[in-house]
PDB file of C-alpha atoms in Angstrom:
ATOM      1  CA  MET A 298     132.747  27.385  32.499  1.00 52.00           C
ATOM      2  CA  GLY A 299     136.194  26.723  33.960  1.00 65.00           C
ATOM      3  CA  SER A 300     138.893  24.669  32.341  1.00 78.00           C
ATOM      4  CA  LEU A 301     140.332  21.192  32.354  1.00 86.00           C
ATOM      5  CA  ASN A 302     143.239  22.311  34.591  1.00 91.00           C
ATOM      6  CA  ALA A 303     145.478  19.541  33.286  1.00 96.00           C
ATOM      7  CA  LYS A 304     148.646  19.192  35.376  1.00 96.00           C
ATOM      8  CA  LYS A 305     150.608  16.726  33.259  1.00 96.00           C
ATOM      9  CA  LEU A 306     150.575  13.612  31.160  1.00 97.00           C
ATOM     10  CA  ASP A 307     150.340  11.069  33.974  1.00 96.00           C
ATOM     11  CA  HIS A 308     150.870   7.816  32.096  1.00 96.00           C
ATOM     12  CA  VAL A 309     150.200   5.890  28.896  1.00 97.00           C
ATOM     13  CA  VAL A 310     148.694   2.400  29.053  1.00 94.00           C
ATOM     14  CA  ILE A 311     149.887  -0.191  26.545  1.00 96.00           C
ATOM     15  CA  ALA A 312     148.027  -3.494  26.332  1.00 95.00           C
ATOM     16  CA  THR A 313     150.019  -6.673  25.815  1.00 96.00           C
ATOM     17  CA  ALA A 314     149.299 -10.388  25.608  1.00 95.00           C
ATOM     18  CA  ASP A 315     152.647 -11.233  27.268  1.00 96.00           C
ATOM     19  CA  LEU A 316     153.937  -8.826  29.912  1.00 94.00           C
ATOM     20  CA  ASP A 317     157.332 -10.498  30.349  1.00 93.00           C
ATOM     21  CA  ASP A 318     158.020 -10.487  26.607  1.00 97.00           C
ATOM     22  CA  SER A 319     156.917  -6.854  26.321  1.00 96.00           C
ATOM     23  CA  LEU A 320     159.170  -5.793  29.198  1.00 95.00           C
ATOM     24  CA  ALA A 321     162.123  -7.532  27.554  1.00 96.00           C
ATOM     25  CA  GLN A 322     161.383  -5.813  24.218  1.00 97.00           C
ATOM     26  CA  TRP A 323     161.080  -2.350  25.786  1.00 97.00           C
ATOM     27  CA  GLU A 324     164.393  -2.812  27.598  1.00 96.00           C
ATOM     28  CA  ARG A 325     166.233  -4.322  24.614  1.00 98.00           C
ATOM     29  CA  ASN A 326     164.842  -2.053  21.897  1.00 98.00           C
ATOM     30  CA  VAL A 327     164.222   1.248  23.674  1.00 97.00           C
ATOM     31  CA  GLY A 328     166.317   1.033  26.838  1.00 97.00           C
ATOM     32  CA  LEU A 329     163.439   1.522  29.279  1.00 96.00           C
ATOM     33  CA  LYS A 330     163.427  -0.655  32.380  1.00 94.00           C
ATOM     34  CA  THR A 331     160.626  -1.448  34.777  1.00 92.00           C
ATOM     35  CA  ASP A 332     160.810   0.082  38.230  1.00 86.00           C
ATOM     36  CA  ALA A 333     158.688  -2.706  39.693  1.00 70.00           C
ATOM     37  CA  SER A 334     155.863  -4.990  38.781  1.00 65.00           C
ATOM     38  CA  LEU A 335     152.809  -4.016  40.731  1.00 67.00           C
ATOM     39  CA  ASN A 336     150.502  -6.352  42.536  1.00 62.00           C
ATOM     40  CA  GLN A 337     147.262  -6.398  40.646  1.00 64.00           C
ATOM     41  CA  PRO A 338     144.355  -4.968  42.591  1.00 62.00           C
ATOM     42  CA  LEU A 339     142.012  -7.661  43.845  1.00 57.00           C
ATOM     43  CA  GLY A 340     139.624  -8.603  41.074  1.00 63.00           C
ATOM     44  CA  ALA A 341     141.225  -6.340  38.464  1.00 71.00           C
ATOM     45  CA  GLY A 342     141.853  -9.229  36.071  1.00 80.00           C
ATOM     46  CA  PHE A 343     145.234  -8.014  34.848  1.00 84.00           C
ATOM     47  CA  LYS A 344     148.890  -7.722  35.778  1.00 87.00           C
ATOM     48  CA  VAL A 345     150.886  -4.574  35.245  1.00 88.00           C
ATOM     49  CA  SER A 346     154.388  -3.156  35.190  1.00 91.00           C
ATOM     50  CA  ARG A 347     155.567   0.446  34.922  1.00 91.00           C
ATOM     51  CA  LEU A 348     158.378   1.908  32.856  1.00 94.00           C
ATOM     52  CA  PRO A 349     159.274   5.315  34.337  1.00 94.00           C
ATOM     53  CA  ILE A 350     159.999   8.268  32.073  1.00 95.00           C
ATOM     54  CA  GLY A 351     160.725  11.384  34.132  1.00 94.00           C
ATOM     55  CA  ASP A 352     157.716  12.066  36.321  1.00 94.00           C
ATOM     56  CA  SER A 353     155.458  10.010  34.041  1.00 94.00           C
ATOM     57  CA  PHE A 354     155.444   6.357  33.023  1.00 94.00           C
ATOM     58  CA  LEU A 355     154.366   3.773  30.503  1.00 95.00           C
ATOM     59  CA  GLU A 356     152.109   1.154  32.040  1.00 93.00           C
ATOM     60  CA  LEU A 357     152.217  -2.255  30.359  1.00 94.00           C
ATOM     61  CA  VAL A 358     149.104  -4.288  31.123  1.00 92.00           C
ATOM     62  CA  GLN A 359     148.319  -7.952  30.413  1.00 92.00           C
ATOM     63  CA  PRO A 360     144.876  -9.480  30.987  1.00 90.00           C
ATOM     64  CA  VAL A 361     144.948 -12.539  33.242  1.00 86.00           C
ATOM     65  CA  ALA A 362     141.215 -13.129  33.695  1.00 78.00           C
ATOM     66  CA  GLU A 363     138.628 -13.632  30.987  1.00 83.00           C
ATOM     67  CA  LYS A 364     136.251 -11.039  32.409  1.00 81.00           C
ATOM     68  CA  GLY A 365     136.081  -7.362  33.208  1.00 79.00           C
ATOM     69  CA  ARG A 366     136.346  -4.067  31.323  1.00 79.00           C
ATOM     70  CA  PHE A 367     140.045  -4.406  30.448  1.00 80.00           C
ATOM     71  CA  TYR A 368     139.678  -7.963  29.124  1.00 82.00           C
ATOM     72  CA  GLU A 369     136.656  -7.044  26.998  1.00 87.00           C
ATOM     73  CA  GLN A 370     138.395  -4.026  25.498  1.00 86.00           C
ATOM     74  CA  PHE A 371     141.591  -6.043  24.954  1.00 89.00           C
ATOM     75  CA  GLN A 372     139.588  -8.666  23.034  1.00 89.00           C
ATOM     76  CA  GLU A 373     138.100  -5.915  20.865  1.00 89.00           C
ATOM     77  CA  ARG A 374     141.236  -3.826  20.283  1.00 89.00           C
ATOM     78  CA  GLY A 375     144.195  -6.165  20.777  1.00 90.00           C
ATOM     79  CA  GLU A 376     147.717  -5.164  21.723  1.00 95.00           C
ATOM     80  CA  GLY A 377     149.083  -1.641  21.540  1.00 95.00           C
ATOM     81  CA  LEU A 378     148.104   1.802  22.767  1.00 94.00           C
ATOM     82  CA  PHE A 379     145.236   1.358  25.184  1.00 93.00           C
ATOM     83  CA  SER A 380     144.741   4.731  26.853  1.00 94.00           C
ATOM     84  CA  VAL A 381     146.321   8.028  27.815  1.00 97.00           C
ATOM     85  CA  SER A 382     145.952   9.300  31.365  1.00 97.00           C
ATOM     86  CA  ILE A 383     146.000  13.023  32.113  1.00 97.00           C
ATOM     87  CA  GLU A 384     146.380  14.216  35.690  1.00 97.00           C
ATOM     88  CA  VAL A 385     144.014  17.052  36.560  1.00 97.00           C
ATOM     89  CA  GLU A 386     143.964  19.430  39.508  1.00 96.00           C
ATOM     90  CA  ASP A 387     140.250  18.941  40.272  1.00 95.00           C
ATOM     91  CA  LEU A 388     138.455  15.973  38.712  1.00 95.00           C
ATOM     92  CA  GLU A 389     134.913  17.202  39.365  1.00 94.00           C
ATOM     93  CA  ALA A 390     135.725  20.613  37.850  1.00 94.00           C
ATOM     94  CA  ALA A 391     137.277  18.903  34.803  1.00 95.00           C
ATOM     95  CA  ILE A 392     134.140  16.786  34.331  1.00 95.00           C
ATOM     96  CA  GLU A 393     131.939  19.871  34.626  1.00 95.00           C
ATOM     97  CA  HIS A 394     134.135  21.727  32.116  1.00 95.00           C
ATOM     98  CA  LEU A 395     133.921  18.914  29.560  1.00 96.00           C
ATOM     99  CA  ARG A 396     130.187  18.404  29.994  1.00 95.00           C
ATOM    100  CA  GLY A 397     129.759  22.154  29.516  1.00 95.00           C
ATOM    101  CA  ARG A 398     131.255  21.606  26.063  1.00 96.00           C
ATOM    102  CA  ASP A 399     128.834  18.699  25.430  1.00 96.00           C
ATOM    103  CA  VAL A 400     131.612  16.112  25.742  1.00 96.00           C
ATOM    104  CA  ARG A 401     130.508  12.724  27.078  1.00 96.00           C
ATOM    105  CA  VAL A 402     132.543  11.860  30.154  1.00 96.00           C
ATOM    106  CA  SER A 403     131.889   9.279  32.862  1.00 93.00           C
ATOM    107  CA  ASP A 404     131.166  10.175  36.451  1.00 90.00           C
ATOM    108  CA  SER A 405     134.205  10.125  38.718  1.00 89.00           C
ATOM    109  CA  GLU A 406     134.949   6.867  40.486  1.00 86.00           C
ATOM    110  CA  PRO A 407     137.639   5.591  42.803  1.00 80.00           C
ATOM    111  CA  SER A 408     140.609   4.189  40.929  1.00 82.00           C
ATOM    112  CA  ILE A 409     141.605   0.577  41.438  1.00 73.00           C
ATOM    113  CA  TRP A 410     144.896   2.043  42.655  1.00 74.00           C
ATOM    114  CA  PRO A 411     144.863   3.699  46.098  1.00 77.00           C
ATOM    115  CA  GLY A 412     144.922   7.479  46.324  1.00 85.00           C
ATOM    116  CA  ALA A 413     143.341   8.297  42.980  1.00 91.00           C
ATOM    117  CA  ARG A 414     139.983   8.953  41.361  1.00 93.00           C
ATOM    118  CA  VAL A 415     139.330   8.694  37.633  1.00 94.00           C
ATOM    119  CA  ALA A 416     136.852   9.577  34.901  1.00 95.00           C
ATOM    120  CA  ARG A 417     136.894   8.577  31.256  1.00 94.00           C
ATOM    121  CA  ILE A 418     136.242  10.717  28.204  1.00 96.00           C
ATOM    122  CA  ASN A 419     134.237   8.964  25.505  1.00 92.00           C
ATOM    123  CA  LYS A 420     136.720   8.216  22.714  1.00 91.00           C
ATOM    124  CA  GLY A 421     134.277   9.535  20.144  1.00 94.00           C
ATOM    125  CA  TYR A 422     135.303  13.009  21.354  1.00 96.00           C
ATOM    126  CA  THR A 423     139.063  12.409  21.266  1.00 95.00           C
ATOM    127  CA  HIS A 424     139.651  11.096  17.751  1.00 94.00           C
ATOM    128  CA  GLY A 425     139.359   7.472  18.875  1.00 91.00           C
ATOM    129  CA  VAL A 426     141.894   7.720  21.718  1.00 92.00           C
ATOM    130  CA  SER A 427     140.764   6.484  25.122  1.00 91.00           C
ATOM    131  CA  ILE A 428     141.475   9.281  27.623  1.00 96.00           C
ATOM    132  CA  GLN A 429     141.385   8.831  31.371  1.00 95.00           C
ATOM    133  CA  LEU A 430     141.410  11.834  33.681  1.00 97.00           C
ATOM    134  CA  ILE A 431     143.035  11.175  37.040  1.00 96.00           C
ATOM    135  CA  GLU A 432     143.163  13.144  40.269  1.00 96.00           C
ATOM    136  CA  ARG A 433     145.781  11.973  42.742  1.00 93.00           C
ATOM    137  CA  SER A 434     145.577  12.739  46.432  1.00 87.00           C
TER     138      SER A 434
END
């Protein structure tokens, strides 16, 4: 049945209503600084900044459009931990492995960021935590 073949914790997404204020708090309180704000992908409906930690990062995300998956989930859940992203060696094999264990997982899809594909594990199978699997090329 294979395995998940997780490579590493890729990143953690934290939702915020005010990206600039959040960045200032993370720097002042924790000492983490952004490496760069990223241009939001066309139509994504949010702006984002990354705080590097070794070969992983925290991704702070603020909705800027009142539509889309992120906005809807932000309205439901509010600020705070949004999702955890795990990099896998082979996304299709990881999906097959999880489905073989009767875990609900989405089909793979291109990421909004170039060079990656993602799938999402239904949070009912991960103790309420939204998990994204990511394969980077």
